[in-house]
mmCIF file of C-alpha atoms in Angstrom:
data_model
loop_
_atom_site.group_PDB
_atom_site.id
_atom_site.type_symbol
_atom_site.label_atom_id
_atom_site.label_comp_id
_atom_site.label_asym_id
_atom_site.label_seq_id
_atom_site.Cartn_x
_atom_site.Cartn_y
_atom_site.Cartn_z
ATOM 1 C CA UNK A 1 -5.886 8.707 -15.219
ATOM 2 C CA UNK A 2 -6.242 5.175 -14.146
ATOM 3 C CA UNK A 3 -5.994 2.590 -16.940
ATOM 4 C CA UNK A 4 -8.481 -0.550 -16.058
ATOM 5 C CA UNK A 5 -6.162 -2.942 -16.604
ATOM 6 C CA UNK A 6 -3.929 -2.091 -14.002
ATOM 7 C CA UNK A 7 -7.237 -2.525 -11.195
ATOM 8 C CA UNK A 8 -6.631 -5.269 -9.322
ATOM 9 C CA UNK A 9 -9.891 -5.145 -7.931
ATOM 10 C CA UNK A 10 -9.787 -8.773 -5.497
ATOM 11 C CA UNK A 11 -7.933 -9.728 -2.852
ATOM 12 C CA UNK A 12 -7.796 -12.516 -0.550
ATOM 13 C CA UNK A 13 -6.428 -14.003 2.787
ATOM 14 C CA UNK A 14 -3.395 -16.316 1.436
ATOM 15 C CA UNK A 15 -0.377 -15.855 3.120
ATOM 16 C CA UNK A 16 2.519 -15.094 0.564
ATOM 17 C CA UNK A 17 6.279 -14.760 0.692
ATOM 18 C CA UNK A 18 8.918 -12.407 0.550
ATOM 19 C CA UNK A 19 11.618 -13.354 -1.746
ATOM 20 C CA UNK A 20 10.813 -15.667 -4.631
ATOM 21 C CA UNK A 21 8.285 -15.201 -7.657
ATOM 22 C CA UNK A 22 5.078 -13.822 -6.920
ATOM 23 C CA UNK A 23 3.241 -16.889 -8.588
ATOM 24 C CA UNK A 24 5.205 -19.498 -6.527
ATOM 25 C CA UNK A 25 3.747 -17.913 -3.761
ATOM 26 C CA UNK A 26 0.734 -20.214 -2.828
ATOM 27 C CA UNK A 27 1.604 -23.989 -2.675
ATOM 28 C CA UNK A 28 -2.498 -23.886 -1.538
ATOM 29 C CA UNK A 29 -5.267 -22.453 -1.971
ATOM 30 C CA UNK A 30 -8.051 -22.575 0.897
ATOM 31 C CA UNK A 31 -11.690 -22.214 -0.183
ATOM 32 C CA UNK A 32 -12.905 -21.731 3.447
ATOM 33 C CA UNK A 33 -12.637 -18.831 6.164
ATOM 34 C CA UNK A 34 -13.332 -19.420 9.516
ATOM 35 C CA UNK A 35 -13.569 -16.503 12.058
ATOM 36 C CA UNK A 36 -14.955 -15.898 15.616
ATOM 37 C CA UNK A 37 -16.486 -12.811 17.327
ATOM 38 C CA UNK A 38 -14.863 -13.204 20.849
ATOM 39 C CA UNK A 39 -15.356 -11.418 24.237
ATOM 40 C CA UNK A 40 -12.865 -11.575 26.914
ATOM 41 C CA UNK A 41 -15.146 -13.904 28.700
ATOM 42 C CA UNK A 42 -14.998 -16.393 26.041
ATOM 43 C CA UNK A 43 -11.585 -16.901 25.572
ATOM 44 C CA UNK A 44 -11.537 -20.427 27.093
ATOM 45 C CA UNK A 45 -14.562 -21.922 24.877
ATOM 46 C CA UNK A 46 -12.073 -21.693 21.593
ATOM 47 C CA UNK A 47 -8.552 -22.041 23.572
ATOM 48 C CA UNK A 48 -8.877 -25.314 21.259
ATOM 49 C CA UNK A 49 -9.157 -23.279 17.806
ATOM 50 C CA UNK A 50 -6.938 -20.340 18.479
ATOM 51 C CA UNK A 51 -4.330 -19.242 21.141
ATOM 52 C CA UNK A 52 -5.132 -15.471 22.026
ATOM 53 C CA UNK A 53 -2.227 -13.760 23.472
ATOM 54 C CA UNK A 54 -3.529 -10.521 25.618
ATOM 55 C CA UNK A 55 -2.490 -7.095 23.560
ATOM 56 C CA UNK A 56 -3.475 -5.363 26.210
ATOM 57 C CA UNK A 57 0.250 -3.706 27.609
ATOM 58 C CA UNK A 58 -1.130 -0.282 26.018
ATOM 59 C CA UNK A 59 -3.653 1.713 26.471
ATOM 60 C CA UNK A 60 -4.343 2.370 23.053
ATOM 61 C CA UNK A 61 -4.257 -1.237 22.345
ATOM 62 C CA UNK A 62 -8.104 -1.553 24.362
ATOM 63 C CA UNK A 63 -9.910 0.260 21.394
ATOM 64 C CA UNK A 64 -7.541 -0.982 18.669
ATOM 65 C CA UNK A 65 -8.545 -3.866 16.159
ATOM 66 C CA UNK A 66 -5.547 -6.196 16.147
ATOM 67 C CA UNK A 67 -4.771 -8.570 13.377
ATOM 68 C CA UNK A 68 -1.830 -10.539 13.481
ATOM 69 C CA UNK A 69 -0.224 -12.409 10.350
ATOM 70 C CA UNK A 70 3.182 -13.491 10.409
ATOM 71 C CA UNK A 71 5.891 -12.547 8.105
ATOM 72 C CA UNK A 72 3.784 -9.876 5.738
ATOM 73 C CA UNK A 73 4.179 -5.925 4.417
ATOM 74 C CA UNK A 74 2.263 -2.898 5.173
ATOM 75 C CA UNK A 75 0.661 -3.159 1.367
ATOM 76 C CA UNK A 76 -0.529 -6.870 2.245
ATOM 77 C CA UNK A 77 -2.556 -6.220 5.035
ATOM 78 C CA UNK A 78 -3.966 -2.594 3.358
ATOM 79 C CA UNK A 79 -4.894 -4.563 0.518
ATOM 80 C CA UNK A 80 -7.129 -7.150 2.287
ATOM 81 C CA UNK A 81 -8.218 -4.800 4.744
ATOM 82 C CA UNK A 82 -8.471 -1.687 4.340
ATOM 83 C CA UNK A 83 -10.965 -1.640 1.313
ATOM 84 C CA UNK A 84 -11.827 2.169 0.637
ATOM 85 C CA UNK A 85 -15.915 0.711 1.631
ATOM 86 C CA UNK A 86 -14.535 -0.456 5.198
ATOM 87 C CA UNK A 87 -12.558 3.005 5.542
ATOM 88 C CA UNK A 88 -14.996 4.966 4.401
ATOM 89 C CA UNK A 89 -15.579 7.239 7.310
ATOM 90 C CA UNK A 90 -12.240 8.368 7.831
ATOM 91 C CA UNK A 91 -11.242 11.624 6.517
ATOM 92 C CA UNK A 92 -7.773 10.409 5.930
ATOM 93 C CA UNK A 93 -5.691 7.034 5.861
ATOM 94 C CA UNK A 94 -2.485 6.755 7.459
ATOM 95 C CA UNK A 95 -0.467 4.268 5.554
ATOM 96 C CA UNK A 96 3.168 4.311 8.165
ATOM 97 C CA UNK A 97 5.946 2.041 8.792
ATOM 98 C CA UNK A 98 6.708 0.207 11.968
ATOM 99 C CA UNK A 99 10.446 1.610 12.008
ATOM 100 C CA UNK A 100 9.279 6.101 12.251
ATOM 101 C CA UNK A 101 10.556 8.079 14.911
ATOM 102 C CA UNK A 102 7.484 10.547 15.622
ATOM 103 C CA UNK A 103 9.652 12.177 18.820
ATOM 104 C CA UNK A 104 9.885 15.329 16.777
ATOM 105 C CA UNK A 105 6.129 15.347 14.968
ATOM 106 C CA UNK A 106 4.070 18.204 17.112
ATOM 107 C CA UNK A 107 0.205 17.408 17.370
ATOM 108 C CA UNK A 108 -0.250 20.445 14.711
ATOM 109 C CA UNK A 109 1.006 17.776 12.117
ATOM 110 C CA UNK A 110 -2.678 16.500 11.415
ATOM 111 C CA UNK A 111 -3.613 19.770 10.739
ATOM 112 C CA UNK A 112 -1.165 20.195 8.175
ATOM 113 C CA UNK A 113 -1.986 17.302 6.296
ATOM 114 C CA UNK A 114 -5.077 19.281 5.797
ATOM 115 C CA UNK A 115 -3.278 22.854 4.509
ATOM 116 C CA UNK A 116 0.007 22.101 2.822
ATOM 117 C CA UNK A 117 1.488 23.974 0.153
ATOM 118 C CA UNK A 118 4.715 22.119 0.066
ATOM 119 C CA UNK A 119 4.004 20.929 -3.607
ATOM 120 C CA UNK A 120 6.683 19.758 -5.829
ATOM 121 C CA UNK A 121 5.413 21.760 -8.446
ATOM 122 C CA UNK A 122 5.873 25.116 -7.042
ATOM 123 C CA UNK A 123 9.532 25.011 -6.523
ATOM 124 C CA UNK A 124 11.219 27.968 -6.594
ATOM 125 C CA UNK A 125 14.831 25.756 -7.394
ATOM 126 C CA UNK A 126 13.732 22.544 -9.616
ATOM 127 C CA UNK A 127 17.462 21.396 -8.351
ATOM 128 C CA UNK A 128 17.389 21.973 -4.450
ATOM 129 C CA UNK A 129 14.883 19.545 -2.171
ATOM 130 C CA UNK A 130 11.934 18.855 -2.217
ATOM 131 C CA UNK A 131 11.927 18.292 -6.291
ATOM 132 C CA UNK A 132 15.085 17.274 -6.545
ATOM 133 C CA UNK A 133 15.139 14.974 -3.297
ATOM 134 C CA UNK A 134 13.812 11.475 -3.328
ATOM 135 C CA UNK A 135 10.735 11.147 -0.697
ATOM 136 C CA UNK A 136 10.674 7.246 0.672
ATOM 137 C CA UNK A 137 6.657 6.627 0.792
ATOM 138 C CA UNK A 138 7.067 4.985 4.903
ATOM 139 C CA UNK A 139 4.781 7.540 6.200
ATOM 140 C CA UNK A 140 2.193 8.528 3.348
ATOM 141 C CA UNK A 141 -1.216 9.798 4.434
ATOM 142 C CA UNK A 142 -4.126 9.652 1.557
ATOM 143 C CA UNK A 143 -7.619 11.035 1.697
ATOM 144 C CA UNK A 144 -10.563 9.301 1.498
ATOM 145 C CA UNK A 145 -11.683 10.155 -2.218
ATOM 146 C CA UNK A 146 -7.566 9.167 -3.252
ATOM 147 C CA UNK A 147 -7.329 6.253 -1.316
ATOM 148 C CA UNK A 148 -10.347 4.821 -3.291
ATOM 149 C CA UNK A 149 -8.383 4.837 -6.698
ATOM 150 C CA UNK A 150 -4.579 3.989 -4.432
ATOM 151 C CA UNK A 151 -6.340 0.731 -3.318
ATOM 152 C CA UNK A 152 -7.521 -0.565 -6.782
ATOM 153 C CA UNK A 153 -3.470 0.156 -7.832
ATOM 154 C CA UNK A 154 -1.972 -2.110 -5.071
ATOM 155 C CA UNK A 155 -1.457 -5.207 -6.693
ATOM 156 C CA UNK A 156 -2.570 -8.339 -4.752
ATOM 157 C CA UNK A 157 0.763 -10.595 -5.435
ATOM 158 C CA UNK A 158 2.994 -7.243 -4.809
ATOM 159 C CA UNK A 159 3.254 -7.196 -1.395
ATOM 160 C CA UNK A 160 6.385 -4.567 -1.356
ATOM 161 C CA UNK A 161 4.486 -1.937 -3.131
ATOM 162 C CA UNK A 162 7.598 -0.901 -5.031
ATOM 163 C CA UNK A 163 7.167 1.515 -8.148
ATOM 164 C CA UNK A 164 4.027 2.163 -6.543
ATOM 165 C CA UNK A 165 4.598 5.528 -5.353
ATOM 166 C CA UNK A 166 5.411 6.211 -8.867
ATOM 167 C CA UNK A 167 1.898 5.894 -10.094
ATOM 168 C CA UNK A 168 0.028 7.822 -7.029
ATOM 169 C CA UNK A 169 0.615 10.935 -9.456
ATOM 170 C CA UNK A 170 -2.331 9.034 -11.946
ATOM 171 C CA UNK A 171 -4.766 9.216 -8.295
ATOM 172 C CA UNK A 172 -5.519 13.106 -8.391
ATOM 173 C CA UNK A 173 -5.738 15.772 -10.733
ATOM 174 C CA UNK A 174 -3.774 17.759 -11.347
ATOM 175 C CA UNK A 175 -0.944 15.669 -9.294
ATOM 176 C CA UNK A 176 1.260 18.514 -8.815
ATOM 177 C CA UNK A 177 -1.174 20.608 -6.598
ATOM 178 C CA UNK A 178 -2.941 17.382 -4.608
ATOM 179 C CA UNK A 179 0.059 15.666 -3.968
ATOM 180 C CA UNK A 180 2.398 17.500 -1.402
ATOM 181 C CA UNK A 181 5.588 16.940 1.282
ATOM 182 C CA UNK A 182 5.106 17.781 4.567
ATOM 183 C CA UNK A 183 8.584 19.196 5.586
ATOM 184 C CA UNK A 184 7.734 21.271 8.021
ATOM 185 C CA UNK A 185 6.912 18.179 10.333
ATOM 186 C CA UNK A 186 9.281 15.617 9.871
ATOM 187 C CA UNK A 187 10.079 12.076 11.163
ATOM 188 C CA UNK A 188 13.056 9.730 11.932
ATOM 189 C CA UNK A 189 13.997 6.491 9.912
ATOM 190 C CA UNK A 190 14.919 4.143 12.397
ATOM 191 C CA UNK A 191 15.867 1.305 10.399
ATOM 192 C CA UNK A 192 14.416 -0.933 12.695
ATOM 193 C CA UNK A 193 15.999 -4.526 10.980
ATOM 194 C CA UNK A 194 11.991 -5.985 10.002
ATOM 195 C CA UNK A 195 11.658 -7.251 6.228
ATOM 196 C CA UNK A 196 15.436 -7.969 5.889
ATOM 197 C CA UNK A 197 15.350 -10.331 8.057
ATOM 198 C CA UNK A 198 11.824 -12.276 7.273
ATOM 199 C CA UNK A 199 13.552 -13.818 3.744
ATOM 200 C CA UNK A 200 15.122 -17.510 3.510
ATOM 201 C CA UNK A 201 18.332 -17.516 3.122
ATOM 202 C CA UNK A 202 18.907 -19.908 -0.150
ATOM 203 C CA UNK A 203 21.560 -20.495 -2.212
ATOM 204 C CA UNK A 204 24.558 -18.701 0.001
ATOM 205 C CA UNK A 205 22.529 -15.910 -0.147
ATOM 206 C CA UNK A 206 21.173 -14.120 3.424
ATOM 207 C CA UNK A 207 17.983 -13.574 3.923
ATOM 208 C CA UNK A 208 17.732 -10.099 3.229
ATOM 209 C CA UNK A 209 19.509 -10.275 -0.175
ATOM 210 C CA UNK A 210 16.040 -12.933 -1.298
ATOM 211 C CA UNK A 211 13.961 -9.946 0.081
ATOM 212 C CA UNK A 212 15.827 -7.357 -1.566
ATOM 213 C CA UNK A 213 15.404 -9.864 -4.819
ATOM 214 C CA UNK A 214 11.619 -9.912 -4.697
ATOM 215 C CA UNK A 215 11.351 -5.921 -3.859
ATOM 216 C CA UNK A 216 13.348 -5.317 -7.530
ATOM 217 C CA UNK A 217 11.269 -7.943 -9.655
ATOM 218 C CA UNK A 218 8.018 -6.333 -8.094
ATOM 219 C CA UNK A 219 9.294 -3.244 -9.419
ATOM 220 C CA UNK A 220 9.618 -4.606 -13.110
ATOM 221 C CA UNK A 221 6.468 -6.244 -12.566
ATOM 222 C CA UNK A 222 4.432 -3.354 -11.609
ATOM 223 C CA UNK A 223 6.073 -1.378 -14.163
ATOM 224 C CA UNK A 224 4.970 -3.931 -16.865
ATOM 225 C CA UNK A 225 1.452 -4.002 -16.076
ATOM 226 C CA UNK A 226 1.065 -0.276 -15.939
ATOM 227 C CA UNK A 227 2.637 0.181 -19.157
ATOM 228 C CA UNK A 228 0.381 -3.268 -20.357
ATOM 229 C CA UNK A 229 -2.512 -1.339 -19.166
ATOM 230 C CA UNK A 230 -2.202 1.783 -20.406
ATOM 231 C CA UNK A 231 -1.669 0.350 -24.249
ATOM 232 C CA UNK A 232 -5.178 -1.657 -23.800
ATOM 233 C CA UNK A 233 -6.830 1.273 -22.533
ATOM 234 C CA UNK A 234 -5.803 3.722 -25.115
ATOM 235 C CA UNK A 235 -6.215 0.949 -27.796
ATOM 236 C CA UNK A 236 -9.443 -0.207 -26.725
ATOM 237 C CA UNK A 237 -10.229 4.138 -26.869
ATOM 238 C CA UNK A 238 -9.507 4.302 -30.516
ATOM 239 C CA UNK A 239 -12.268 0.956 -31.153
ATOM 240 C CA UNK A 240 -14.917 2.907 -29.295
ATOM 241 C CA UNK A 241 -13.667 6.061 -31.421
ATOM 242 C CA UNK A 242 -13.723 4.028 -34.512
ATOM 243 C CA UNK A 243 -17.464 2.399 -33.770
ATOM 244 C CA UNK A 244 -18.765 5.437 -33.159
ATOM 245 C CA UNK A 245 -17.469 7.456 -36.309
ATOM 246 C CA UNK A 246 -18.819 4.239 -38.337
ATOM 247 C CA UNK A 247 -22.413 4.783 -36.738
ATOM 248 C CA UNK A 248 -22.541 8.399 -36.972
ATOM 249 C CA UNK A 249 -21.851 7.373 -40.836
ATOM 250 C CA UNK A 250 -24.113 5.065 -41.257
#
């Protein structure tokens, strides 16, 4: 069950920071996007716009759409683009970190995205892994029909996504059967050094301690508005109740 106050159901293009407050963020606000459709052959009519750098070192990277922001999280750019209309014809959305080693990961794994049983739930120990081991949400893959109700969740001013593997559980019913761990593929955290070190250091502090900062108060913040949503709901679900017991009486 997903309270409507908790849909944050617009995004936008504004860059915003790491560390800080989420509402210091934006020192502007542009009302105007610009953007150009560009072939290969037409690099040198808008060298004055917009430097292009060639991504073209992989092979991959010829079919791939590349989009290139400095300085922002995974949940920032899913937010503004990855809108469950745009992904629509994808079966499932792969939502990974930069830092995954994927040496190990056979090709199978796709399949078992598809068949897993490893479900939480059905634990024959409730105190030996996978209930009572903490999964990090760096590689989570969501359907299509979940990652229409996971996008309304990320909040737009969030942009670590912390706490918000705590309210997938809300996205599918009954949570303990559609929500499973793949354990028997398995990838490497690298610990590549990435968000750590795109904070300001401030104050004597480094810059991963202002990053570290922001991650925590996201975390309250989330957890407020989920908790602020859910009372509105529920209240605004005994008004309706109300109205409609005085109208049956009348």
């Amino acid at each position: 069950m997903l309270p409507p106050g908790i849909v944050a159901a617009e995004s936008d293009f504004y860059l915003r920071r790491l560390w800080g407050l989420p509402h210091e963020d934006l020192t502007s606000q542009p009302r105007y996007l610009v953007t150009f459709t560009v072939g290969i052959n037409q690099k040198e009519n808008i060298d004055a716009c917009v430097k292009k750098f060639s991504g073209n070192e992989f092979e991959w990277s010829k079919t791939a759409i590349h989009i290139s922001v400095r300085k922002q999280t995974k949940w920032w750019y899913a937010k503004r683009f990855l809108h469950p209309d745009i992904v629509a014809r994808y079966d499932y959305i792969f939502i990974w970190d930069e830092d995954l080693g994927v040496h190990k990961a056979g090709e199978e794994a796709l399949n078992l995205f598809r068949i897993t049983e490893e479900r939480p739930g059905w634990c024959s120990d409730p105190h030996l892994p996978p209930c009572a081991a903490f999964v990090e949400i760096m590689a989570p893959v969501f359907s299509r029909d979940a990652w229409r109700c996971v996008w309304h969740v990320i909040q737009n001013d969030l942009v670590h996504g912390w706490g918000l593997d705590f309210a997938l559980r809300r996205c599918v019913e009954p949570a303990h059967e559609k929500i499973g761990v793949v354990d028997a593929q398995w990838v490497v955290h690298q610990s590549f050094p990435s968000l750590g070190n795109q904070g300001e250091a401030t104050d004597g502090k480094a810059p991963w301690q202002g990053v570290r900062e922001r991650c925590k108060k996201e975390w309250t913040m989330f957890q407020s508005r989920m908790a602020n949503a859910e009372k509105d709901y529920f209240k605004s679900l005994q008004v309706e109740g109300s109205s409609n017991s005085t109208a049956t009486t009348i």
